[in-house]
Amino acid sequence: MDVFEAVDTRRAVRAFSDKPVPRESIERVLDAATRAPSSGNLQPWHLYVVAGEPLAGLKQRASARAAAGDPGDDRQYPMYPDPLTAPYSDRFTAAAAQRYQALGIERDDPDRPRKIAGLNTHAFGAPVVMFCYIEPSMGPGQWADVGMYLQTVMLLLRAEGLHSCPQVMWTIFHRSVRETVSTAADRILLCGLSVGFEDDSVPRLRTDRAPMQETVTMVGI
């Protein structure tokens, strides 16, 4: 698979099969991902790969919290700007409508929040979830490094025939995640990354993207 194909086929998959993910595939991906860009070579990411019984227990605890209406833990960072203005709010709304309609959850469903939380806390059935942390002392440059690292991981997963779904949702229950991975108490959970083989029985969703001309300005070229 060449780079263009990996980028084109990478999607946030929200339906995984229960087919086991080979440890060798995960190790190949994460070993290669060490070459991701990093300003000053700080490599500020801390990644925990969780599967099996530890993951099943975490899913169960997080799902129980969500079902009980638990608003979650104190936020370690804001998910989105407040207020979220156009055109970003328009893109967000359109994508959310596409995403959950594809999963059979209508916008006017009164049980919509609980259903969405239930799907998320089960990691959409993924047998592996990677949790990525960053130290609180790190600044915007290092957060950008971690983003580039995660993108590298997601593209390399495609080369192994695997799919992924980055989930900021896990930050809502970051205390439950920390109990599972036993990381330092002050580390910030950037996101979870669900990993596995796609469940081909579920309709595929590919959210729209703004045309290149809307986000790119050419100067001198």
Short mmCIF file of C-alpha atoms in Angstrom, two decimals:
data_model
loop_
_atom_site.label_atom_id
_atom_site.label_comp_id
_atom_site.label_asym_id
_atom_site.label_seq_id
_atom_site.Cartn_x
_atom_site.Cartn_y
_atom_site.Cartn_z
CA MET A 1 0.00 0.00 0.00
CA ASP A 2 1.53 3.33 -1.02
CA VAL A 3 1.21 6.49 1.04
CA PHE A 4 -1.57 7.99 -1.10
CA GLU A 5 -3.67 4.84 -0.72
CA ALA A 6 -3.06 4.76 3.03
CA VAL A 7 -4.22 8.36 3.38
CA ASP A 8 -7.23 7.81 1.13
CA THR A 9 -8.41 4.66 2.92
CA ARG A 10 -7.82 5.87 6.47
CA ARG A 11 -11.16 6.58 8.10
CA ALA A 12 -12.47 6.81 11.63
CA VAL A 13 -14.04 3.35 11.64
CA ARG A 14 -16.90 2.94 14.11
CA ALA A 15 -17.59 -0.78 13.73
CA PHE A 16 -14.85 -3.33 14.38
CA SER A 17 -14.93 -7.11 14.12
CA ASP A 18 -13.85 -9.32 17.00
CA LYS A 19 -10.99 -10.74 14.92
CA PRO A 20 -7.82 -10.65 17.08
CA VAL A 21 -5.14 -8.14 16.17
CA PRO A 22 -1.71 -9.81 15.93
CA ARG A 23 0.77 -8.41 18.43
CA GLU A 24 3.42 -8.53 15.70
CA SER A 25 1.40 -6.08 13.60
CA ILE A 26 1.11 -3.65 16.51
CA GLU A 27 4.83 -3.90 17.23
CA ARG A 28 5.75 -3.32 13.57
CA VAL A 29 3.55 -0.23 13.43
CA LEU A 30 4.77 1.30 16.67
CA ASP A 31 8.40 0.54 15.93
CA ALA A 32 8.13 2.28 12.56
CA ALA A 33 6.17 5.18 14.09
CA THR A 34 9.18 6.16 16.20
CA ARG A 35 10.35 7.97 13.05
CA ALA A 36 7.44 10.43 13.28
CA PRO A 37 8.45 14.13 13.22
CA SER A 38 9.36 15.61 16.58
CA SER A 39 10.62 19.15 17.15
CA GLY A 40 13.94 18.97 18.95
CA ASN A 41 13.54 15.17 18.94
CA LEU A 42 11.64 15.38 22.25
CA GLN A 43 9.28 12.55 21.27
CA PRO A 44 6.78 13.74 23.92
CA TRP A 45 4.24 10.94 23.52
CA HIS A 46 3.54 8.16 26.02
CA LEU A 47 1.48 5.34 24.50
CA TYR A 48 -0.27 2.48 26.29
CA VAL A 49 -1.67 -0.43 24.27
CA VAL A 50 -4.57 -2.17 26.04
CA ALA A 51 -6.38 -5.36 25.02
CA GLY A 52 -7.87 -8.53 26.50
CA GLU A 53 -9.24 -8.56 30.03
CA PRO A 54 -7.84 -5.14 31.01
CA LEU A 55 -9.65 -3.54 28.07
CA ALA A 56 -12.86 -5.48 28.71
CA GLY A 57 -12.84 -4.25 32.31
CA LEU A 58 -12.23 -0.67 31.27
CA LYS A 59 -15.05 -0.77 28.71
CA GLN A 60 -17.39 -2.17 31.36
CA ARG A 61 -16.52 0.52 33.91
CA ALA A 62 -16.73 3.38 31.42
CA SER A 63 -20.00 2.09 29.99
CA ALA A 64 -21.51 1.82 33.46
CA ARG A 65 -20.51 5.41 34.21
CA ALA A 66 -22.00 6.63 30.94
CA ALA A 67 -25.23 4.68 31.41
CA ALA A 68 -25.63 6.14 34.90
CA GLY A 69 -25.42 9.66 33.48
CA ASP A 70 -21.99 10.34 34.96
CA PRO A 71 -20.84 13.69 33.47
CA GLY A 72 -17.25 12.50 33.63
CA ASP A 73 -14.05 13.63 35.24
CA ASP A 74 -12.65 17.15 35.43
CA ARG A 75 -11.51 18.09 31.95
CA GLN A 76 -7.77 18.13 31.40
CA TYR A 77 -8.16 20.27 28.28
CA PRO A 78 -11.10 21.64 26.24
CA MET A 79 -12.20 19.41 23.37
CA TYR A 80 -13.25 22.34 21.19
CA PRO A 81 -13.12 26.15 21.33
CA ASP A 82 -16.01 27.82 23.10
CA PRO A 83 -17.72 29.26 21.16
CA LEU A 84 -17.09 27.17 18.05
CA THR A 85 -17.69 29.55 15.15
CA ALA A 86 -18.31 29.09 11.42
CA PRO A 87 -17.08 27.49 9.26
CA TYR A 88 -15.82 25.02 11.90
CA SER A 89 -19.19 24.69 13.63
CA ASP A 90 -20.86 23.96 10.27
CA ARG A 91 -18.37 21.18 9.52
CA PHE A 92 -18.78 19.75 13.00
CA THR A 93 -22.58 19.66 12.80
CA ALA A 94 -22.64 18.13 9.33
CA ALA A 95 -20.14 15.41 10.25
CA ALA A 96 -21.95 14.52 13.48
CA ALA A 97 -25.24 14.13 11.62
CA GLN A 98 -23.65 11.88 8.98
CA ARG A 99 -21.74 9.83 11.54
CA TYR A 100 -24.55 8.84 13.86
CA GLN A 101 -27.22 8.51 11.19
CA ALA A 102 -24.95 5.87 9.61
CA LEU A 103 -24.98 4.08 12.97
CA GLY A 104 -28.77 4.19 13.13
CA ILE A 105 -29.05 7.02 15.67
CA GLU A 106 -31.33 9.82 14.54
CA ARG A 107 -30.76 13.40 15.71
CA ASP A 108 -34.22 13.69 17.28
CA ASP A 109 -33.91 10.40 19.19
CA PRO A 110 -34.41 11.33 22.88
CA ASP A 111 -32.05 8.50 23.84
CA ARG A 112 -29.37 9.73 21.45
CA PRO A 113 -26.76 10.83 24.07
CA ARG A 114 -26.93 7.49 25.90
CA LYS A 115 -26.67 5.50 22.67
CA ILE A 116 -23.70 7.54 21.47
CA ALA A 117 -21.96 7.15 24.83
CA GLY A 118 -22.59 3.40 24.77
CA LEU A 119 -20.99 2.98 21.35
CA ASN A 120 -18.01 5.11 22.33
CA THR A 121 -17.30 3.45 25.67
CA HIS A 122 -17.29 0.06 23.96
CA ALA A 123 -14.69 1.48 21.53
CA PHE A 124 -17.04 0.43 18.71
CA GLY A 125 -16.10 -3.18 19.39
CA ALA A 126 -12.35 -2.68 18.83
CA PRO A 127 -10.20 -5.41 20.43
CA VAL A 128 -7.30 -3.00 21.01
CA VAL A 129 -7.25 0.58 22.24
CA MET A 130 -4.12 2.75 22.40
CA PHE A 131 -4.12 5.55 24.95
CA CYS A 132 -1.83 8.47 24.22
CA TYR A 133 -0.59 10.79 26.97
CA ILE A 134 1.51 13.94 27.17
CA GLU A 135 3.23 15.60 30.12
CA PRO A 136 1.48 18.73 31.47
CA SER A 137 4.73 20.71 31.10
CA MET A 138 4.66 20.37 27.32
CA GLY A 139 3.49 23.22 25.09
CA PRO A 140 1.59 23.62 21.80
CA GLY A 141 4.59 22.49 19.75
CA GLN A 142 4.73 19.17 21.55
CA TRP A 143 0.96 18.68 21.23
CA ALA A 144 1.49 19.10 17.48
CA ASP A 145 4.24 16.47 17.65
CA VAL A 146 1.87 14.01 19.31
CA GLY A 147 -0.73 14.67 16.62
CA MET A 148 1.81 13.89 13.90
CA TYR A 149 2.84 10.74 15.77
CA LEU A 150 -0.75 9.51 15.97
CA GLN A 151 -1.33 10.24 12.28
CA THR A 152 1.80 8.23 11.48
CA VAL A 153 0.46 5.34 13.57
CA MET A 154 -2.93 5.46 11.83
CA LEU A 155 -1.37 5.38 8.35
CA LEU A 156 0.96 2.52 9.28
CA LEU A 157 -2.02 0.57 10.62
CA ARG A 158 -3.52 0.72 7.12
CA ALA A 159 -0.37 -0.94 5.76
CA GLU A 160 -1.16 -3.84 8.12
CA GLY A 161 -4.75 -4.05 6.88
CA LEU A 162 -6.01 -2.52 10.14
CA HIS A 163 -8.32 0.40 10.79
CA SER A 164 -8.56 2.86 13.66
CA CYS A 165 -10.75 5.48 15.27
CA PRO A 166 -9.29 8.32 17.36
CA GLN A 167 -11.60 8.94 20.33
CA VAL A 168 -11.35 12.09 22.41
CA MET A 169 -14.32 10.65 24.33
CA TRP A 170 -11.94 8.70 26.57
CA THR A 171 -10.70 11.98 28.06
CA ILE A 172 -14.10 12.31 29.76
CA PHE A 173 -13.32 9.17 31.76
CA HIS A 174 -9.58 9.71 32.08
CA ARG A 175 -9.51 8.55 35.72
CA SER A 176 -10.92 5.17 34.71
CA VAL A 177 -8.32 4.89 31.96
CA ARG A 178 -5.51 5.80 34.36
CA GLU A 179 -6.62 3.03 36.73
CA THR A 180 -6.11 0.59 33.88
CA VAL A 181 -2.76 1.80 32.51
CA SER A 182 -1.25 3.00 35.82
CA THR A 183 0.30 6.11 34.31
CA ALA A 184 1.50 9.15 36.26
CA ALA A 185 -1.38 11.02 37.88
CA ASP A 186 -0.55 14.36 36.24
CA ARG A 187 -0.15 13.14 32.67
CA ILE A 188 -2.78 14.41 30.24
CA LEU A 189 -4.74 11.88 28.23
CA LEU A 190 -4.82 13.28 24.70
CA CYS A 191 -7.09 10.58 23.27
CA GLY A 192 -7.74 6.91 22.81
CA LEU A 193 -7.17 5.20 19.47
CA SER A 194 -9.38 2.18 18.80
CA VAL A 195 -7.69 -0.39 16.56
CA GLY A 196 -8.87 -3.51 14.78
CA PHE A 197 -10.24 -5.06 11.62
CA GLU A 198 -13.33 -3.41 10.18
CA ASP A 199 -16.71 -5.08 10.52
CA ASP A 200 -17.69 -5.30 6.85
CA SER A 201 -21.34 -5.99 7.69
CA VAL A 202 -21.83 -2.37 8.81
CA PRO A 203 -22.31 0.35 6.14
CA ARG A 204 -19.17 2.39 5.64
CA LEU A 205 -19.18 6.12 6.28
CA ARG A 206 -16.86 8.63 4.70
CA THR A 207 -17.50 12.13 6.02
CA ASP A 208 -17.24 15.08 3.66
CA ARG A 209 -14.14 17.26 3.53
CA ALA A 210 -13.81 20.90 2.58
CA PRO A 211 -12.31 21.32 -0.90
CA MET A 212 -8.60 22.05 -0.90
CA GLN A 213 -9.23 25.58 -2.22
CA GLU A 214 -11.17 26.39 0.96
CA THR A 215 -8.23 25.70 3.28
CA VAL A 216 -5.12 26.18 1.12
CA THR A 217 -3.64 29.42 -0.23
CA MET A 218 -0.90 29.21 -2.86
CA VAL A 219 1.75 31.93 -2.74
CA GLY A 220 4.46 32.08 -5.42
CA ILE A 221 3.62 28.68 -6.88
#
